[in-house]
Short mmCIF file of C-alpha atoms in Angstrom, two decimals:
data_model
loop_
_atom_site.label_atom_id
_atom_site.label_comp_id
_atom_site.label_asym_id
_atom_site.label_seq_id
_atom_site.Cartn_x
_atom_site.Cartn_y
_atom_site.Cartn_z
CA MET A 22 97.64 120.21 103.52
CA THR A 23 97.01 120.58 107.25
CA THR A 24 94.68 117.60 107.27
CA LEU A 25 97.24 115.42 105.52
CA THR A 26 100.01 116.53 107.88
CA GLU A 27 97.88 115.73 110.90
CA SER A 28 97.00 112.35 109.35
CA ARG A 29 100.67 111.51 108.86
CA ASP A 30 101.46 112.56 112.42
CA ARG A 31 98.81 110.18 113.71
CA ALA A 32 100.26 107.44 111.51
CA THR A 33 103.57 107.80 113.31
CA THR A 34 102.07 107.08 116.72
CA ASP A 35 98.84 105.15 116.06
CA PRO A 36 99.48 101.39 115.69
CA ARG A 37 96.21 101.08 113.77
CA ALA A 38 97.20 103.68 111.16
CA THR A 39 97.24 102.60 107.51
CA LEU A 40 99.14 103.76 104.45
CA LEU A 41 95.94 105.45 103.29
CA ASP A 42 95.98 107.52 106.49
CA ALA A 43 99.59 108.48 105.84
CA ALA A 44 99.21 109.33 102.14
CA GLY A 45 95.74 110.87 102.17
CA ARG A 46 92.63 109.73 100.33
CA THR A 47 93.33 111.74 97.17
CA TYR A 48 96.80 110.32 96.64
CA PHE A 49 96.09 107.00 94.95
CA PRO A 50 93.51 108.27 92.38
CA LEU A 51 95.80 111.19 91.55
CA ALA A 52 98.91 109.03 91.17
CA PHE A 53 96.97 106.66 88.93
CA VAL A 54 95.70 109.37 86.55
CA ALA A 55 99.12 111.06 86.46
CA ARG A 56 100.63 107.86 84.98
CA LEU A 57 98.26 107.84 82.02
CA PRO A 58 100.09 110.34 79.75
CA PHE A 59 103.24 108.22 79.88
CA ALA A 60 101.25 105.14 78.82
CA MET A 61 99.70 107.08 75.93
CA MET A 62 102.91 108.52 74.50
CA VAL A 63 104.45 105.64 72.53
CA VAL A 64 101.20 104.50 70.93
CA GLY A 65 100.03 108.08 70.45
CA VAL A 66 103.24 109.06 68.68
CA LEU A 67 102.98 106.03 66.40
CA THR A 68 99.36 106.84 65.52
CA LEU A 69 100.13 110.50 64.88
CA VAL A 70 103.19 109.99 62.67
CA VAL A 71 101.70 107.18 60.59
CA ALA A 72 98.63 109.31 59.89
CA GLY A 73 100.43 112.62 59.42
CA ARG A 74 103.46 111.42 57.43
CA ASP A 75 101.93 108.29 55.84
CA SER A 76 104.94 106.20 56.81
CA LEU A 77 104.85 103.12 59.02
CA THR A 78 108.64 102.99 59.03
CA LEU A 79 108.94 106.56 60.31
CA GLY A 80 106.13 105.93 62.79
CA GLY A 81 107.91 102.93 64.28
CA ALA A 82 111.22 104.78 64.41
CA THR A 83 109.61 107.79 66.08
CA SER A 84 107.88 105.73 68.76
CA GLY A 85 111.18 103.92 69.32
CA MET A 86 112.92 107.26 69.86
CA VAL A 87 110.42 108.07 72.60
CA GLY A 88 111.40 104.84 74.34
CA LEU A 89 115.11 105.43 73.88
CA GLY A 90 114.82 108.95 75.27
CA GLY A 91 113.09 107.66 78.36
CA ALA A 92 115.58 104.85 78.85
CA ALA A 93 118.60 107.12 78.41
CA ILE A 94 117.52 110.09 80.52
CA GLY A 95 114.94 108.60 82.91
CA PRO A 96 117.54 107.41 85.47
CA LEU A 97 119.15 110.86 85.44
CA ILE A 98 115.76 112.40 86.26
CA GLY A 99 115.47 109.94 89.14
CA ALA A 100 118.92 110.92 90.40
CA TRP A 101 117.95 114.60 90.14
CA ALA A 102 114.83 113.92 92.22
CA ASP A 103 116.92 112.15 94.87
CA ARG A 104 119.03 115.29 95.21
CA ALA A 105 116.55 118.13 94.65
CA GLY A 106 113.28 116.56 95.75
CA GLN A 107 110.44 115.32 93.57
CA ARG A 108 108.36 118.50 93.47
CA ARG A 109 110.82 120.66 91.57
CA VAL A 110 111.72 117.88 89.13
CA LEU A 111 108.11 117.01 88.34
CA LEU A 112 107.10 120.63 87.77
CA VAL A 113 109.97 121.19 85.33
CA THR A 114 109.52 117.94 83.40
CA ALA A 115 105.72 118.33 83.22
CA ALA A 116 106.05 121.80 81.68
CA VAL A 117 108.74 120.76 79.19
CA ASN A 118 107.00 117.52 78.22
CA SER A 119 103.62 119.19 77.61
CA LEU A 120 105.21 121.73 75.27
CA LEU A 121 107.12 119.03 73.40
CA LEU A 122 103.97 116.97 72.83
CA LEU A 123 102.35 120.02 71.24
CA ALA A 124 105.53 120.73 69.26
CA LEU A 125 105.58 117.21 67.82
CA THR A 126 101.95 117.48 66.77
CA ALA A 127 102.72 120.70 64.91
CA ALA A 128 105.95 119.32 63.41
CA VAL A 129 104.31 116.19 61.97
CA TYR A 130 101.83 118.28 60.01
CA SER A 131 104.45 120.77 58.82
CA ALA A 132 107.22 120.55 56.25
CA VAL A 133 110.06 120.01 58.75
CA PRO A 134 112.48 117.14 57.97
CA ASP A 135 111.94 113.70 59.47
CA ALA A 136 115.10 114.17 61.53
CA VAL A 137 113.40 117.00 63.44
CA VAL A 138 110.41 114.77 64.19
CA LEU A 139 112.76 112.07 65.50
CA ALA A 140 114.67 114.58 67.64
CA ILE A 141 111.48 115.92 69.22
CA ALA A 142 110.33 112.36 69.90
CA PHE A 143 113.59 111.59 71.72
CA ALA A 144 113.15 114.75 73.79
CA ILE A 145 109.58 113.71 74.67
CA GLY A 146 110.83 110.42 76.09
CA ALA A 147 113.74 112.13 77.83
CA SER A 148 111.50 114.67 79.57
CA ALA A 149 108.67 112.27 80.47
CA PRO A 150 107.70 112.80 84.14
CA GLN A 151 108.69 109.66 86.06
CA VAL A 152 105.44 109.37 88.01
CA ALA A 153 105.45 105.61 88.60
CA PRO A 154 108.93 105.28 90.17
CA MET A 155 108.44 108.48 92.14
CA SER A 156 105.13 107.19 93.48
CA ARG A 157 106.84 104.00 94.63
CA SER A 158 109.59 106.00 96.28
CA ARG A 159 107.08 108.20 98.13
CA LEU A 160 105.07 105.24 99.37
CA VAL A 161 108.18 103.36 100.53
CA GLY A 162 109.24 106.48 102.42
CA LEU A 163 105.82 106.73 104.08
CA ILE A 164 105.88 103.05 105.02
CA HIS A 165 109.34 103.30 106.57
CA THR A 166 108.73 106.54 108.45
CA ARG A 167 104.99 106.69 109.20
CA LEU A 168 103.86 103.14 109.96
CA PRO A 169 104.64 100.88 112.93
CA ALA A 170 107.74 98.78 112.30
CA ALA A 171 105.94 95.46 112.76
CA ARG A 172 103.55 96.20 109.89
CA ARG A 173 106.04 97.57 107.38
CA PRO A 174 107.03 94.32 105.56
CA ALA A 175 103.43 93.24 104.86
CA THR A 176 102.40 96.78 103.88
CA LEU A 177 105.38 97.06 101.53
CA SER A 178 104.42 93.80 99.79
CA ARG A 179 100.81 94.91 99.34
CA THR A 180 101.89 98.34 98.14
CA MET A 181 104.28 96.96 95.52
CA SER A 182 101.47 94.64 94.37
CA TYR A 183 99.13 97.59 93.95
CA GLU A 184 101.73 99.74 92.20
CA SER A 185 102.56 96.99 89.71
CA ALA A 186 98.86 96.33 89.08
CA ALA A 187 98.32 100.07 88.56
CA ASP A 188 101.12 100.13 85.97
CA GLU A 189 99.58 97.15 84.20
CA ILE A 190 96.10 98.68 84.16
CA VAL A 191 97.42 101.99 82.87
CA PHE A 192 99.38 100.33 80.07
CA VAL A 193 96.25 98.46 79.03
CA VAL A 194 93.98 101.51 79.31
CA GLY A 195 96.46 103.95 77.70
CA PRO A 196 96.54 102.39 74.21
CA PHE A 197 92.76 101.88 74.38
CA VAL A 198 92.23 105.57 75.16
CA VAL A 199 94.54 106.50 72.27
CA GLY A 200 92.47 104.39 69.90
CA LEU A 201 89.18 105.88 71.06
CA LEU A 202 90.41 109.47 70.81
CA ALA A 203 92.02 108.93 67.41
CA ALA A 204 88.87 107.31 66.02
CA ALA A 205 86.56 109.97 67.40
CA PHE A 206 88.55 113.17 66.96
CA GLY A 207 91.52 112.42 64.68
CA PRO A 208 95.12 111.24 65.11
CA ALA A 209 96.27 114.46 66.80
CA ALA A 210 93.73 114.14 69.62
CA PRO A 211 95.67 111.61 71.75
CA MET A 212 98.74 113.85 71.79
CA LEU A 213 96.71 116.91 72.73
CA ALA A 214 95.01 114.93 75.50
CA ALA A 215 98.35 113.64 76.78
CA ALA A 216 99.71 117.20 76.88
CA ALA A 217 96.67 118.40 78.83
CA LEU A 218 96.84 115.49 81.28
CA THR A 219 100.53 116.10 81.85
CA ALA A 220 99.93 119.78 82.57
CA LEU A 221 97.08 119.06 84.97
CA ALA A 222 97.47 115.65 86.61
CA VAL A 223 101.28 115.55 86.82
CA VAL A 224 101.43 119.07 88.22
CA ALA A 225 98.79 118.13 90.81
CA PHE A 226 100.85 115.06 91.69
CA ALA A 227 103.92 117.27 92.08
CA LEU A 228 102.09 119.64 94.42
CA HIS A 229 100.56 116.89 96.55
CA ALA A 230 101.79 116.97 100.15
CA THR A 231 103.41 113.54 99.83
CA ALA A 232 106.06 115.11 97.59
CA ARG A 233 107.69 116.25 100.83
CA THR A 234 107.77 112.75 102.30
CA PRO A 235 111.03 112.27 104.23
CA VAL A 236 113.34 109.81 102.50
CA ALA A 237 114.47 107.02 104.80
CA ALA A 238 118.23 107.00 105.23
CA ALA A 239 118.26 103.24 105.21
CA HIS A 240 116.08 102.92 102.17
CA GLY A 241 117.98 100.94 101.39
CA THR A 242 121.34 100.59 102.88
CA SER A 243 124.33 99.98 100.74
CA GLY A 244 123.75 97.61 97.90
CA THR A 245 127.07 96.01 98.60
CA THR A 246 125.80 94.31 101.74
CA ALA A 247 124.11 90.97 101.24
CA ALA A 248 120.80 90.48 103.00
CA PRO A 249 118.58 87.45 103.47
CA ALA A 250 115.89 87.04 100.85
CA ALA A 251 113.15 87.01 103.45
CA GLY A 252 114.54 90.26 104.79
CA ASP A 253 114.90 91.99 101.42
CA ALA A 254 111.36 93.36 101.53
CA ALA A 255 111.64 94.20 105.21
CA ARG A 256 115.02 95.91 105.25
CA ALA A 257 115.42 99.49 106.35
CA THR A 258 112.85 99.28 109.13
CA HIS A 259 115.12 101.33 111.38
CA ALA A 260 115.07 104.33 109.07
CA THR A 261 116.25 107.78 110.02
CA PRO A 262 114.32 110.43 108.09
CA SER A 263 116.08 113.27 106.39
CA ALA A 264 114.74 116.72 105.67
CA PRO A 265 111.28 116.65 104.08
CA GLY A 266 111.33 116.10 100.33
CA ARG A 267 115.09 115.83 100.16
CA ALA A 268 117.65 113.06 99.97
CA PRO A 269 119.56 112.09 103.12
CA ARG A 270 122.55 114.20 103.96
CA THR A 271 124.86 111.21 103.45
CA GLN A 272 124.12 109.70 100.06
CA ALA A 273 125.72 106.47 98.92
CA PRO A 274 128.30 106.78 96.12
CA ALA A 275 126.89 106.44 92.59
CA ARG A 276 129.10 103.40 91.98
CA GLU A 277 126.88 101.39 94.32
CA LEU A 278 124.11 101.64 91.71
CA TRP A 279 126.22 99.29 89.58
CA HIS A 280 126.46 96.54 92.15
CA ARG A 281 125.50 93.15 90.75
CA ARG A 282 122.60 92.78 93.20
CA VAL A 283 121.04 95.89 91.59
CA LEU A 284 122.09 95.10 88.01
CA VAL A 285 120.47 91.66 88.11
CA LEU A 286 117.15 93.43 88.78
CA VAL A 287 117.79 95.77 85.84
CA ALA A 288 118.46 92.72 83.65
CA GLY A 289 115.16 91.21 84.74
CA PHE A 290 113.28 94.36 83.80
CA VAL A 291 115.04 94.58 80.44
CA GLY A 292 113.76 91.04 79.83
CA ILE A 293 110.22 92.05 80.78
CA GLY A 294 110.45 94.99 78.39
CA LEU A 295 111.68 92.65 75.66
CA PHE A 296 108.69 90.42 76.39
CA PHE A 297 106.23 93.32 76.12
CA GLY A 298 107.67 94.61 72.84
CA ALA A 299 108.05 91.18 71.25
CA THR A 300 104.55 90.07 72.23
CA LEU A 301 102.78 93.23 71.03
CA THR A 302 104.63 93.20 67.70
CA ALA A 303 104.02 89.47 67.25
CA MET A 304 100.30 90.00 67.89
CA SER A 305 100.35 92.72 65.23
CA ALA A 306 101.86 90.22 62.79
CA VAL A 307 99.23 87.60 63.67
CA THR A 308 96.29 89.93 63.27
CA GLY A 309 97.85 91.51 60.18
CA ASP A 310 97.97 88.11 58.52
CA ALA A 311 94.24 87.81 59.20
CA GLY A 312 93.58 91.25 57.73
CA HIS A 313 92.65 92.86 61.06
CA SER A 314 95.83 94.48 62.35
CA GLU A 315 93.80 96.89 64.50
CA ARG A 316 92.84 93.96 66.75
CA ALA A 317 96.39 93.39 68.02
CA GLY A 318 95.64 95.42 71.13
CA LEU A 319 92.69 93.20 71.96
CA LEU A 320 94.86 90.07 71.95
CA TYR A 321 97.58 91.86 73.89
CA GLY A 322 94.98 92.81 76.50
CA PHE A 323 94.58 89.17 77.54
CA MET A 324 98.15 89.20 78.80
CA GLY A 325 97.37 92.37 80.74
CA ILE A 326 94.38 90.69 82.39
CA GLY A 327 96.50 87.83 83.68
CA SER A 328 99.20 90.21 84.84
CA VAL A 329 96.85 92.48 86.80
CA VAL A 330 95.15 89.56 88.55
CA SER A 331 98.42 87.88 89.54
CA ALA A 332 100.04 91.16 90.65
CA LEU A 333 97.18 91.80 93.07
CA ALA A 334 97.31 88.20 94.29
CA VAL A 335 100.95 88.52 95.37
CA SER A 336 99.88 90.37 98.52
CA VAL A 337 98.23 87.23 99.92
CA LEU A 338 101.25 84.96 99.42
CA PRO A 339 102.79 83.66 102.67
CA THR A 340 105.97 85.36 103.85
CA ARG A 341 107.79 82.01 103.89
CA PHE A 342 107.52 82.05 100.07
CA SER A 343 110.69 84.14 99.68
CA LEU A 344 111.15 86.89 97.14
CA ARG A 345 113.84 85.03 95.23
CA ALA A 346 111.59 81.94 95.04
CA ARG A 347 108.64 84.04 93.88
CA TRP A 348 110.60 85.57 91.02
CA LEU A 349 112.02 82.24 89.91
CA THR A 350 108.58 80.61 89.96
CA ALA A 351 106.98 83.51 88.09
CA ALA A 352 109.73 83.44 85.45
CA VAL A 353 109.09 79.74 84.80
CA VAL A 354 105.35 80.41 84.42
CA GLN A 355 106.02 83.29 82.03
CA LEU A 356 108.35 81.21 79.87
CA ALA A 357 105.77 78.41 79.77
CA GLY A 358 103.19 80.90 78.48
CA ALA A 359 105.65 82.12 75.87
CA VAL A 360 106.20 78.58 74.61
CA VAL A 361 102.43 78.14 74.26
CA ILE A 362 102.30 81.41 72.27
CA TRP A 363 105.10 80.20 70.02
CA THR A 364 103.48 76.84 69.27
CA ALA A 365 99.83 77.93 69.23
CA GLY A 366 97.87 76.50 66.34
CA SER A 367 94.70 78.51 66.92
CA THR A 368 93.55 81.82 68.35
CA ALA A 369 92.07 80.07 71.39
CA VAL A 370 95.40 78.45 72.27
CA LEU A 371 97.17 81.75 71.64
CA ILE A 372 94.87 83.46 74.16
CA VAL A 373 95.61 80.74 76.72
CA GLY A 374 99.33 81.34 76.25
CA LEU A 375 98.87 85.09 76.72
CA LEU A 376 96.87 84.57 79.92
CA VAL A 377 99.49 82.17 81.33
CA ALA A 378 102.33 84.55 80.43
CA GLY A 379 100.47 87.36 82.18
CA LEU A 380 100.18 85.26 85.32
CA GLY A 381 103.99 85.18 85.42
CA ILE A 382 104.54 88.84 84.58
CA GLY A 383 102.53 90.27 87.49
CA PRO A 384 104.48 88.55 90.30
CA SER A 385 107.77 89.27 88.54
CA LEU A 386 107.04 93.00 88.47
CA VAL A 387 105.95 93.09 92.10
CA THR A 388 108.89 91.05 93.33
CA ILE A 389 111.58 92.91 91.40
CA TYR A 390 110.25 96.26 92.58
CA SER A 391 110.24 94.98 96.17
CA LEU A 392 113.83 93.79 95.79
CA GLY A 393 114.76 97.12 94.20
CA SER A 394 113.31 98.99 97.17
CA ALA A 395 115.33 96.90 99.62
CA ARG A 396 118.58 97.02 97.66
CA SER A 397 118.63 100.71 96.78
CA PRO A 398 121.87 102.35 97.93
CA ARG A 399 121.34 104.86 100.72
CA GLY A 400 119.53 107.96 99.47
CA ARG A 401 119.15 106.67 95.91
CA GLY A 402 115.76 104.96 96.03
CA THR A 403 114.18 107.07 93.29
CA THR A 404 117.21 106.51 91.07
CA VAL A 405 116.90 102.74 91.36
CA MET A 406 113.14 102.78 90.76
CA THR A 407 113.68 104.92 87.66
CA MET A 408 116.46 102.62 86.43
CA LEU A 409 114.04 99.71 86.63
CA GLY A 410 111.23 101.55 84.85
CA SER A 411 113.59 102.80 82.15
CA SER A 412 114.90 99.27 81.62
CA VAL A 413 111.39 98.13 80.67
CA ILE A 414 111.12 100.95 78.13
CA LEU A 415 114.53 100.15 76.65
CA GLY A 416 113.71 96.48 76.28
CA GLN A 417 110.33 97.24 74.75
CA SER A 418 111.83 99.63 72.18
CA VAL A 419 114.53 97.15 71.12
CA ALA A 420 112.13 94.20 70.90
CA SER A 421 109.48 96.13 68.97
CA ALA A 422 111.97 97.11 66.28
CA GLY A 423 113.70 93.72 66.17
CA THR A 424 110.53 91.64 66.12
CA GLY A 425 108.98 93.84 63.43
CA PHE A 426 112.04 93.39 61.23
CA LEU A 427 112.02 89.65 61.86
CA ALA A 428 108.33 89.38 61.00
CA ASP A 429 108.92 91.12 57.66
CA ALA A 430 112.04 89.08 56.88
CA ALA A 431 111.13 85.60 58.14
CA GLY A 432 107.39 85.59 58.75
CA THR A 433 104.97 85.55 61.66
CA GLY A 434 106.22 82.20 62.99
CA ALA A 435 109.64 83.68 63.66
CA ALA A 436 108.08 86.69 65.39
CA LEU A 437 106.07 84.39 67.68
CA ALA A 438 109.32 82.82 68.90
CA MET A 439 110.64 86.12 70.25
CA PRO A 440 108.53 86.19 73.45
CA ALA A 441 110.13 82.84 74.36
CA VAL A 442 113.57 84.38 73.82
CA ALA A 443 112.60 87.26 76.13
CA GLY A 444 111.23 84.78 78.67
CA THR A 445 114.59 83.01 78.68
CA VAL A 446 116.31 86.31 79.50
CA ILE A 447 113.94 86.83 82.45
CA LEU A 448 114.49 83.29 83.72
CA GLY A 449 118.26 83.75 83.47
CA ALA A 450 118.04 86.94 85.56
CA ALA A 451 115.86 85.15 88.13
CA VAL A 452 118.42 82.34 88.41
CA GLY A 453 121.19 84.94 88.80
CA ASN A 454 119.20 86.67 91.54
CA TRP A 455 118.75 83.31 93.32
CA ARG A 456 122.51 82.79 93.35
CA LEU A 457 123.16 86.35 94.60
CA THR A 458 120.61 86.18 97.43
CA ASP A 459 121.14 84.37 100.71
CA ARG A 460 118.42 82.12 102.07
#
């Protein structure tokens, strides 16, 4: 703790200091591992319930309840963290979530009604520790309070690129880990592993010294004030830190969270969630038609590859390529990939479409998170980050259920059209953001 404090003090005065100096060398590996349980939950719940209750319908409904719980309660957890500090919130949610994962495992293999299983699943999503948005909030606070002002915009862009790439990698690795554990040790193993990881990694993340990072008072300033697009990522450079680990004394009213400049970002993330859910379910329909439904994750992984590569590449884009232009360009690329997926006549063409779509998803994630950081009402940065993350979960839950129903009712061809519908939603949000953002 002393070493990290001294490192952060040097970062305040040393113009050569980096974000790694400010956060400490253990931070990034720990934050990465702490995200893994969240990425394992939805797929793990589906695997457990289908095996334990022998019902694909109940399995899909249960995994959907996990998503709905996270979407409904996740922003409230973010708001709680803005008021009480991340450490307390993470310790409470980690303890509750670990116990609920064990409770669901026991319930599935008992004689309790299906309604109880669904209720526990909702509670699992509702209590999921919000590691990813809290990590972003911590790092933004470190950038605004511990690094020289001239280097903050570039560091913020690179950090949002890394964070988005980390999310993508985790959501590719998570389902793969679930499959390995279920095949090797049985369908309950992924849930037990997720409970253990939550109890260990999330608690360690909560106790890390960065949990007491001062929140910048201008991170961001009121969402009601328009700012130039080029300045969106660089806003709040004149931040005034509050007490360590706590929100600023003067917190913006909650109504500012509903400003259209924030809501357009939420709409974009709902579209990305719709794209994720529609694409994964459509790939399940494609591979199911071929008699190999277990290979859906392999096809889906190609989209993850493109997304990770493009998310990391965003950090080298020139600053004159504005955030609003980046999102609009990425949305067009993503929709183009979706159209290729829809019209693909072979597996090879389908893979090309997935790769192209991924190339659009990565920059969209990075750019929207950067805009969200800049547009967060004063003292509500974690709330906004959690709203964005929860929007992805909500969209994914809705699209998974809707695309699955459509595949059963109208066939695989209809399911393959749904990613294009989701891509249109994302493009519409990008156009709306363009209109709401000054040059």
